[in-house]
PDB file of C-alpha atoms and ligand atoms in Angstrom:
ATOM      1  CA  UNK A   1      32.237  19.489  32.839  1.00  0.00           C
ATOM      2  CA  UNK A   2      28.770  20.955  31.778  1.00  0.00           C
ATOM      3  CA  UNK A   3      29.035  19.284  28.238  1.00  0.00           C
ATOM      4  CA  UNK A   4      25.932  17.220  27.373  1.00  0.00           C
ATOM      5  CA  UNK A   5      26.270  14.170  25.031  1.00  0.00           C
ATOM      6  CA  UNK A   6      23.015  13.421  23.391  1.00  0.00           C
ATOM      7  CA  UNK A   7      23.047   9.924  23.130  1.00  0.00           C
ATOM      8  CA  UNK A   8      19.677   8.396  21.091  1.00  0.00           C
ATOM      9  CA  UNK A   9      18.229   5.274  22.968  1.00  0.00           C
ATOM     10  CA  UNK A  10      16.356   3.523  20.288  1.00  0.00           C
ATOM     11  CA  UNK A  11      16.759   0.099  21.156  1.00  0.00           C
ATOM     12  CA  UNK A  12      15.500   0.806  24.790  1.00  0.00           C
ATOM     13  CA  UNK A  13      12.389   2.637  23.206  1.00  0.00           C
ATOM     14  CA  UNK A  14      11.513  -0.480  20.949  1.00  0.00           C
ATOM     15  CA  UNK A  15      11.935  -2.418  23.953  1.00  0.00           C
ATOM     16  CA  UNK A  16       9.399  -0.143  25.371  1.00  0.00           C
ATOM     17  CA  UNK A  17       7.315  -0.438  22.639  1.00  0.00           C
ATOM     18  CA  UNK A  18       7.373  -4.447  22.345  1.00  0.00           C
ATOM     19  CA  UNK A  19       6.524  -4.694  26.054  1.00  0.00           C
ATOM     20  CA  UNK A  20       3.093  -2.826  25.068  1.00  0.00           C
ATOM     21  CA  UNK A  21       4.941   0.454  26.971  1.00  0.00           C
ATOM     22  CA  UNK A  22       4.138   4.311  26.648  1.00  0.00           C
ATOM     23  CA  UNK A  23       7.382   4.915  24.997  1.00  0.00           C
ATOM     24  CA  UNK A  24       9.080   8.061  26.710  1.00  0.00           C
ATOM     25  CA  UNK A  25      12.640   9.661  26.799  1.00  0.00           C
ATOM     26  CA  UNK A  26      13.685  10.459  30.151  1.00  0.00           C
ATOM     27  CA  UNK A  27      14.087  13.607  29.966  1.00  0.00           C
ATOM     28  CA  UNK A  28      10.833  13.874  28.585  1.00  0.00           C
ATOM     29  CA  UNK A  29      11.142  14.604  24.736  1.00  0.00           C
ATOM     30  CA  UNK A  30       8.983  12.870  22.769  1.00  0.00           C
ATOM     31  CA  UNK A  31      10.805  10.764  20.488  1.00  0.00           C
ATOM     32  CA  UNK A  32       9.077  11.493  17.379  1.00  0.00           C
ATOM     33  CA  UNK A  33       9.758  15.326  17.416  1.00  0.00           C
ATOM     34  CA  UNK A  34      12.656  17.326  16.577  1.00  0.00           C
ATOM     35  CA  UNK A  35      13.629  18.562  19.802  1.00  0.00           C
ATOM     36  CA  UNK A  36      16.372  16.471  19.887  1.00  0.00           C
ATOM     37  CA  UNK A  37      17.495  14.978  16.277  1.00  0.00           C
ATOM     38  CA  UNK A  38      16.406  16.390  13.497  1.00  0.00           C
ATOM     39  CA  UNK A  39      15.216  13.881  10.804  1.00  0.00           C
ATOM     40  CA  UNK A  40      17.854  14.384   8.425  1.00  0.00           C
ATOM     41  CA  UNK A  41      20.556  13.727  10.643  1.00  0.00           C
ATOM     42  CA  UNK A  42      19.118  10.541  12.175  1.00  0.00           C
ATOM     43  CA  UNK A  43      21.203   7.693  10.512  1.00  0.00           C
ATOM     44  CA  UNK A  44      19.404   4.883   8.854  1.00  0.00           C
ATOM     45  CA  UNK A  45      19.698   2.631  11.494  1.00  0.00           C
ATOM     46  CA  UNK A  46      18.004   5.046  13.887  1.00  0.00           C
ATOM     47  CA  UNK A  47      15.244   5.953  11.316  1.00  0.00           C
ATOM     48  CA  UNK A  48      14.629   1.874  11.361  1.00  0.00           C
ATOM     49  CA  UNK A  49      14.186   1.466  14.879  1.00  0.00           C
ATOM     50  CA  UNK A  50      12.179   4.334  15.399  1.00  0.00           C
ATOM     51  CA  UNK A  51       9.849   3.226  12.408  1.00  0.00           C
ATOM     52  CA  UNK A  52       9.551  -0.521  13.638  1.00  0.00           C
ATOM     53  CA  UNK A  53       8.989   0.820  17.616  1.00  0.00           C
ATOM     54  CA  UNK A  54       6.652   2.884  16.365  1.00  0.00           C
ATOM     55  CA  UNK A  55       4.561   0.054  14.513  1.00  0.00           C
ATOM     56  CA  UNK A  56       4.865  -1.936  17.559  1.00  0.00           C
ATOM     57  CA  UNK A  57       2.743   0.625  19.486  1.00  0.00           C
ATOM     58  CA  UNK A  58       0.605   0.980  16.851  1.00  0.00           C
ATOM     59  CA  UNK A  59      -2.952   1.379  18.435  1.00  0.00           C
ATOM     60  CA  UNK A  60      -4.863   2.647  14.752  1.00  0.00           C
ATOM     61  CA  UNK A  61      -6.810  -0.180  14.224  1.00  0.00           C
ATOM     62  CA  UNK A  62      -9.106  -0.514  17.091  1.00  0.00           C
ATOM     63  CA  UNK A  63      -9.920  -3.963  16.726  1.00  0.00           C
ATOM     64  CA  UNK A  64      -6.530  -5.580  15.072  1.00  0.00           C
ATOM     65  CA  UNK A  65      -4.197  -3.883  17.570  1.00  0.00           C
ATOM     66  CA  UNK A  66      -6.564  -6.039  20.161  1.00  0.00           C
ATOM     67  CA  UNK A  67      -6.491  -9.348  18.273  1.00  0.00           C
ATOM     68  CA  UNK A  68      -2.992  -9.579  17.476  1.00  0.00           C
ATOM     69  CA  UNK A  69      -0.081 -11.342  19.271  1.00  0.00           C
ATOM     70  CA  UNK A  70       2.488  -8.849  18.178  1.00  0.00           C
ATOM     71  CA  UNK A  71       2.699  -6.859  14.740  1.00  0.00           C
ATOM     72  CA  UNK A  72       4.434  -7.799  11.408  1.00  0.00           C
ATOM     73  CA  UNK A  73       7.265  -5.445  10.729  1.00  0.00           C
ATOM     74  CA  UNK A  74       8.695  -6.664   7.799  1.00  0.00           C
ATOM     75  CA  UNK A  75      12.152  -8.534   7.189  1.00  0.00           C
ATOM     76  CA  UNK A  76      15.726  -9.214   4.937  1.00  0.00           C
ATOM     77  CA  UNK A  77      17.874  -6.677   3.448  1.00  0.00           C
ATOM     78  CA  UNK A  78      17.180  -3.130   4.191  1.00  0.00           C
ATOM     79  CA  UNK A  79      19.096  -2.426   0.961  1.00  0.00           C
ATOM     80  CA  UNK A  80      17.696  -4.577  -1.524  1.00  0.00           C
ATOM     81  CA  UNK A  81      16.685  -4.435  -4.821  1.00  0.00           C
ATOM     82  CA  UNK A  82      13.893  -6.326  -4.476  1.00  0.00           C
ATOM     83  CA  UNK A  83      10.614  -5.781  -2.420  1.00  0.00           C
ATOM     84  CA  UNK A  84       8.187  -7.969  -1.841  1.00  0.00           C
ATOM     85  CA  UNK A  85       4.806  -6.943  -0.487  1.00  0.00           C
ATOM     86  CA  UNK A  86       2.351  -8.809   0.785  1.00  0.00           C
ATOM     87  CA  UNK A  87      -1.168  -8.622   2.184  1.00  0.00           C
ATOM     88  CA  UNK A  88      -1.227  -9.260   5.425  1.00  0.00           C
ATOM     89  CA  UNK A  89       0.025 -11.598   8.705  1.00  0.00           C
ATOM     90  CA  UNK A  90      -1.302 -15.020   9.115  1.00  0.00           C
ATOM     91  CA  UNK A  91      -1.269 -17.254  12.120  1.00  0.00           C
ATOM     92  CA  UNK A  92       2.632 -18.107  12.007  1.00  0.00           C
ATOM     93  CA  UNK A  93       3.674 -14.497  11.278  1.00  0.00           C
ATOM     94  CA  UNK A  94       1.389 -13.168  14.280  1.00  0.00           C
ATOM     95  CA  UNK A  95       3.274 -16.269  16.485  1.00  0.00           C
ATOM     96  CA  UNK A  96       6.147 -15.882  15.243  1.00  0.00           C
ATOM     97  CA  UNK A  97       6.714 -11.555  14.391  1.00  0.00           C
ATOM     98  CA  UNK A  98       8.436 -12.508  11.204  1.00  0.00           C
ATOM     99  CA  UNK A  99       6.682 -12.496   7.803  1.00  0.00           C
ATOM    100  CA  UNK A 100       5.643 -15.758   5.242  1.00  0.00           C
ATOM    101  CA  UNK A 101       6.800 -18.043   7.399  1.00  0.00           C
ATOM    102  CA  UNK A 102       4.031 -20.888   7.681  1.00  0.00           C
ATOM    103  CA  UNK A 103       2.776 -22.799   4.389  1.00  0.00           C
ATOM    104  CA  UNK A 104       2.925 -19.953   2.013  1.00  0.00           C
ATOM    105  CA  UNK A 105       6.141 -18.485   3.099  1.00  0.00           C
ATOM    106  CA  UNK A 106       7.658 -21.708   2.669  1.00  0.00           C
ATOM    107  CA  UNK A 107       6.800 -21.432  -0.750  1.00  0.00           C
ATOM    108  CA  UNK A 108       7.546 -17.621  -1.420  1.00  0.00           C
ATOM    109  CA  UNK A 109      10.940 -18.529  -0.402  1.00  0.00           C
ATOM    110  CA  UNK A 110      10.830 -21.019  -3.676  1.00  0.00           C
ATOM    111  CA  UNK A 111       9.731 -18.655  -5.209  1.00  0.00           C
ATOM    112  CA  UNK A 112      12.875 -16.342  -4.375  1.00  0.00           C
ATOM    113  CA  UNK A 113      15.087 -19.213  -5.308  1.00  0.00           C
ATOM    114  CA  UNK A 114      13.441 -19.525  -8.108  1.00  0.00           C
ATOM    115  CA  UNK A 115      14.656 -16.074  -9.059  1.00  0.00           C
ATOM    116  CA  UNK A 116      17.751 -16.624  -8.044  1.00  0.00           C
ATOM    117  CA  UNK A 117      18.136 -15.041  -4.957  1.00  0.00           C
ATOM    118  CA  UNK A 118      17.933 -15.907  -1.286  1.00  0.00           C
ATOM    119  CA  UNK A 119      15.332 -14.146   1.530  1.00  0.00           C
ATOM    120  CA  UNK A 120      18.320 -12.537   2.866  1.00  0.00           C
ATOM    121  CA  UNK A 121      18.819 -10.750  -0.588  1.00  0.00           C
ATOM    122  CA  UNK A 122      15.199  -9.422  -0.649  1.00  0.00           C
ATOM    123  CA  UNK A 123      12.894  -7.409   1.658  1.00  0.00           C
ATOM    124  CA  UNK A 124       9.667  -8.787   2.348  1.00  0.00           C
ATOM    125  CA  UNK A 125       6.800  -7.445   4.508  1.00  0.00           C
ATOM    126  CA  UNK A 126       3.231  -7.179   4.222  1.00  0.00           C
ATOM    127  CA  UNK A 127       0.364  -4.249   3.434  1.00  0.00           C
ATOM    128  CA  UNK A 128      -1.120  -4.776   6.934  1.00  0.00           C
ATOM    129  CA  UNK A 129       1.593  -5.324  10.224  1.00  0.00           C
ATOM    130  CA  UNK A 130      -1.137  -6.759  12.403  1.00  0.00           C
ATOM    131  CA  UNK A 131      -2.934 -10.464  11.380  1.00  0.00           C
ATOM    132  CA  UNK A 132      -6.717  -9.511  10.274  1.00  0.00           C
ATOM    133  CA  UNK A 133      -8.678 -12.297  13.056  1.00  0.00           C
ATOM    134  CA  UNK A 134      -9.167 -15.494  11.052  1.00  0.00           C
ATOM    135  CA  UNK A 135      -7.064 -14.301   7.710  1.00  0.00           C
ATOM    136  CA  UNK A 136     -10.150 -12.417   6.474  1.00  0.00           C
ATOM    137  CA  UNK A 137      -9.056  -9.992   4.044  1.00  0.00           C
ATOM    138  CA  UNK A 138      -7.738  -6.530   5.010  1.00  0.00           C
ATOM    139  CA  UNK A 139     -10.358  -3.983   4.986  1.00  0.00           C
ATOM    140  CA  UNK A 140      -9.766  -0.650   3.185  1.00  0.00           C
ATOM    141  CA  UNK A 141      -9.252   1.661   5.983  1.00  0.00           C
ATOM    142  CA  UNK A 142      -6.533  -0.888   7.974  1.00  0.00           C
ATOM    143  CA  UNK A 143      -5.133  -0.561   4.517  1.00  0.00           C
ATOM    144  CA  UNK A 144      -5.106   3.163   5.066  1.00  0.00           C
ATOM    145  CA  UNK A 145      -3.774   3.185   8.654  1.00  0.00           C
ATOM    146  CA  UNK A 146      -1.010   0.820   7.863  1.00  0.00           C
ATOM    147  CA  UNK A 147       0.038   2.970   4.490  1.00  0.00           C
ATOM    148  CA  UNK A 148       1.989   5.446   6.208  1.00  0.00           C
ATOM    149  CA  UNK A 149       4.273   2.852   7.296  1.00  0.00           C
ATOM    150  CA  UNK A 150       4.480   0.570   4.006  1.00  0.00           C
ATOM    151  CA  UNK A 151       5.266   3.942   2.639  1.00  0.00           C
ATOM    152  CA  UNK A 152       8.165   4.891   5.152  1.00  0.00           C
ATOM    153  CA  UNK A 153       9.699   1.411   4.481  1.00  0.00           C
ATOM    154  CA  UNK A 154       9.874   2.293   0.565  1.00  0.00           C
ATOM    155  CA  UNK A 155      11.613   5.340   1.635  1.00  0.00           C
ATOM    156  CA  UNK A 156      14.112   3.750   3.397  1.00  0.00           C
ATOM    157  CA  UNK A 157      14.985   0.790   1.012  1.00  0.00           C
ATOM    158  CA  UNK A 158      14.604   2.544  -2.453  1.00  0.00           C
ATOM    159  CA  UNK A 159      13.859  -0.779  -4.162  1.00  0.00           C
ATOM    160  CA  UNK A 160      14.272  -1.203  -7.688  1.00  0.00           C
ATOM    161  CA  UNK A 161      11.448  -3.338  -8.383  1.00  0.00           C
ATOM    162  CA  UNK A 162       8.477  -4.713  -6.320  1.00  0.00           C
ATOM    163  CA  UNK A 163       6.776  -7.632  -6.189  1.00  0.00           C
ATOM    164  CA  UNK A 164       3.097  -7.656  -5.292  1.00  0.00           C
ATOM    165  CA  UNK A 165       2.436 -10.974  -3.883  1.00  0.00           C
ATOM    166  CA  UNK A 166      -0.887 -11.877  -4.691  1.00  0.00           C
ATOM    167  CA  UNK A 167      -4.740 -10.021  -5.876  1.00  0.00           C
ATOM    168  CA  UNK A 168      -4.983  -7.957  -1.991  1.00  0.00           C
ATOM    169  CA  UNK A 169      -1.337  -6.459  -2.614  1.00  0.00           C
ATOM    170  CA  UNK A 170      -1.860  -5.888  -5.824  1.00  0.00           C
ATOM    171  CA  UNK A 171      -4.976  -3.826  -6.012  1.00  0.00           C
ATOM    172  CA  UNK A 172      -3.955  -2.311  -2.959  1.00  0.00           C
ATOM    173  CA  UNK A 173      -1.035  -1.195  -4.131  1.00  0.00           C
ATOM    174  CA  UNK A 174      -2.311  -0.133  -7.657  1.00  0.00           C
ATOM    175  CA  UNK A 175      -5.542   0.872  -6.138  1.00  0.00           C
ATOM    176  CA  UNK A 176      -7.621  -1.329  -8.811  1.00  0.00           C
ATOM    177  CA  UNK A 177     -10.412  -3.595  -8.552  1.00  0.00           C
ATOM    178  CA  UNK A 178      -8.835  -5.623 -11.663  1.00  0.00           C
ATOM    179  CA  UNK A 179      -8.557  -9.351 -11.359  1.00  0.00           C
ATOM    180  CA  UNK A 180      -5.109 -10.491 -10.965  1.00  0.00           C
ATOM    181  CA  UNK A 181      -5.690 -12.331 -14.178  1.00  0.00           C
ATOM    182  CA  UNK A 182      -5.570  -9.177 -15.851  1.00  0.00           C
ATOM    183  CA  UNK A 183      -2.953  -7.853 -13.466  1.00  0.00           C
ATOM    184  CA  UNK A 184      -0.082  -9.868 -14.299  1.00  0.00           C
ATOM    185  CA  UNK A 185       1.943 -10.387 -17.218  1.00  0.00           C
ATOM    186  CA  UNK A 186       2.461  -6.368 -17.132  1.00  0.00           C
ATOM    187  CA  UNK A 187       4.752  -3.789 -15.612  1.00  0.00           C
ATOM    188  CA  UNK A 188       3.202  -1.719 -12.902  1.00  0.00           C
ATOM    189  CA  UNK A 189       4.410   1.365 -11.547  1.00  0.00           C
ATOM    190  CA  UNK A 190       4.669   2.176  -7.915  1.00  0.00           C
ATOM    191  CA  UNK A 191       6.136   5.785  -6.858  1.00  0.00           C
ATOM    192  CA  UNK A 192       8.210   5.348 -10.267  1.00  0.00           C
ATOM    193  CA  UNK A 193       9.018   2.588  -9.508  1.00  0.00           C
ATOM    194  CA  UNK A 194       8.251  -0.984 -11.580  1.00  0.00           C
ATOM    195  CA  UNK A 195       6.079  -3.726 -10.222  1.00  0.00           C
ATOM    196  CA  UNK A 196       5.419  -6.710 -11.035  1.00  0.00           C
ATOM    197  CA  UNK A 197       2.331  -9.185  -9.793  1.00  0.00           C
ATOM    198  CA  UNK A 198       2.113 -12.084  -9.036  1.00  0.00           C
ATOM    199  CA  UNK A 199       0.506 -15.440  -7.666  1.00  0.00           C
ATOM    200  CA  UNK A 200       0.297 -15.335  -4.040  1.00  0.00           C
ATOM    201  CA  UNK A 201       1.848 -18.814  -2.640  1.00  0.00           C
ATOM    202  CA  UNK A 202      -1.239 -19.961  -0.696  1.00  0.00           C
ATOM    203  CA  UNK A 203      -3.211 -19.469  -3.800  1.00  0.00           C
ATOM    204  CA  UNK A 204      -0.850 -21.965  -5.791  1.00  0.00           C
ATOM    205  CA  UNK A 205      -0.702 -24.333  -2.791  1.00  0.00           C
ATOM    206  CA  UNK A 206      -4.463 -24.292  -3.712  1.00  0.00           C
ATOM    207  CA  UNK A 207      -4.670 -24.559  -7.014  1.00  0.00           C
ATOM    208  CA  UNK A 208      -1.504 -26.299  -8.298  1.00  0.00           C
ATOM    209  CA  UNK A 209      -2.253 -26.259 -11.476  1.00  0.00           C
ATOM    210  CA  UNK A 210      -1.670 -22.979 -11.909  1.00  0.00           C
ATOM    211  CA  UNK A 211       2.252 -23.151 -10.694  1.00  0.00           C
ATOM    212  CA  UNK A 212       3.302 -23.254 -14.140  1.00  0.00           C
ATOM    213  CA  UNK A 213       1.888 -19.830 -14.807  1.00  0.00           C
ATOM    214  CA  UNK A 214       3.250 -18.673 -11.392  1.00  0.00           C
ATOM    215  CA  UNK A 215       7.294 -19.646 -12.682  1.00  0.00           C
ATOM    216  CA  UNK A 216       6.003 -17.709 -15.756  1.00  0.00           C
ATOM    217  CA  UNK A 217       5.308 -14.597 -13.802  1.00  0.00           C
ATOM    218  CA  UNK A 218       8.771 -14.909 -12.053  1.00  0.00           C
ATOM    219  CA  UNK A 219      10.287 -15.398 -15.277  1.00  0.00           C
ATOM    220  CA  UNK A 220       8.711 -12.440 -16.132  1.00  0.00           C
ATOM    221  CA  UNK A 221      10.268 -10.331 -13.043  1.00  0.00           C
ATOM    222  CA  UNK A 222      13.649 -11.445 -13.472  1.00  0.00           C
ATOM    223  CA  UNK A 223      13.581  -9.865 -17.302  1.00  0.00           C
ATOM    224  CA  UNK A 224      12.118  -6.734 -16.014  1.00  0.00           C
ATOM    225  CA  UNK A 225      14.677  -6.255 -13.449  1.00  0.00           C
ATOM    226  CA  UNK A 226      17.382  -6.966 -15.730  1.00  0.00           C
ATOM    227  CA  UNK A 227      15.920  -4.794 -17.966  1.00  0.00           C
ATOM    228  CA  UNK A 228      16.023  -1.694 -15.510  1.00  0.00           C
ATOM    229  CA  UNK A 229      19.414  -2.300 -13.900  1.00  0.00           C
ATOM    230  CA  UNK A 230      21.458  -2.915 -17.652  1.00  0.00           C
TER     231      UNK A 230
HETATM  232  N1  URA B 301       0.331 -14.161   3.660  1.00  0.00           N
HETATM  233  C1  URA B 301       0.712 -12.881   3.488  1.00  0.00           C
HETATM  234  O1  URA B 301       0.191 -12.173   2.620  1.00  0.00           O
HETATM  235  N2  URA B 301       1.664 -12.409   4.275  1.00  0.00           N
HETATM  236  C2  URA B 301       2.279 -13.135   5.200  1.00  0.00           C
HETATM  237  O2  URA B 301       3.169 -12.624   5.882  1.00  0.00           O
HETATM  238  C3  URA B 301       1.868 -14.467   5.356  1.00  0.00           C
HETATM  239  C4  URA B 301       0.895 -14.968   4.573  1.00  0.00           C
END
């Protein structure tokens, strides 16, 4: 009857994306522009998908992007409170496309608990979306390439407090060289935004003595946020 129905086919395209595909609409608009939806009227759903295809194809980092099984996107509740940032994908999280899941995320979920919340409650992902070959630590400009899309995730969640998980995330984040001994214990802002550091869980399953200051630190997140949401 002549009348077109624009319908958006996001989950196709981060099919596209996932299967290492040039990610096209087929009638030839390119996704990312305007033609079609203009940003403000894309829902949040639709600004997700577009955000975690567009990771997916992510080719920035010449030699990460070569290395890694699949990137990191980030997961939990897209509105929480809480976000927890990371530094980067390990082994399990390249195998498995989920964040903290070997050892350390094992842990980090204590760590939730020990906050009294769940991973579901929380949203967790990582400065870096693609695992650095043999854990080394992120360099400075995968830091950069990645930003845009750490940033784009804040956007979208508005949390109320973040959690730097560890000395990488933390002076990434607060672009410092500080040691996160003289990191923690304080509240940081991020984009107006408090943040709190602290230990990063396969530091503590190193050095277990130091688990005591680790509850501590959570301790000290829990008044914080309680502090900004009474
Ligand atoms: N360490 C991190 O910093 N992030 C992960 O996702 C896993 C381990």
């Amino acid at each position: 009857m002549g009348i077109h129905v624009w319908v958006l086919r996001i989950p196709a395209l981060l099919q596209q994306a996932k299967a290492g595909e040039k990610v096209t609409d087929t009638d030839g608009i390119d996704p990312r522009s305007n033609a079609v939806t203009s940003k403000e009227s894309q829902s949040e759903a639709e600004k997700w998908e577009l955000l975690q295809a567009e990771v997916a194809r992510c080719r920035k980092c010449g030699g990460l992007c070569e290395t890694r099984t699949q990137t990191v996107f980030g997961s939990g509740n897209k509105n929480a409170d809480w976000m927890l940032i990371g530094e980067a994908p390990g082994q399990q999280e390249d195998l498995q496309g989920q964040p903290f899941v070997g050892a350390a995320g094992r842990l980090l979920t204590e760590m939730i608990r020990a906050i009294g919340l769940s991973r579901d409650d929380v949203y967790i992902t990582n400065i870096l979306k693609c695992r650095p070959p043999g854990n080394r630590d992120p360099k400075a400009d995968e830091a950069a390439n990645c930003r845009n899309y750490l940033n784009r995730q804040i956007e979208l969640i508005q949390p109320k407090i973040f959690l730097a998980i560890g000395r990488i995330a933390a002076q990434t984040l607060l672009t410092t060289d500080e040691p996160l001994s003289k990191l923690r214990g304080k509240v940081h802002s991020l984009n107006d935004t408090p943040l709190v550091v602290v230990y990063h869980p396969a530091y503590l399953l190193r050095n277990l003595a130091d688990k005591k200051k680790a509850w501590l630190d959570l301790q000290f997140a829990m008044q914080t946020y309680r502090e900004i949401t009474n």
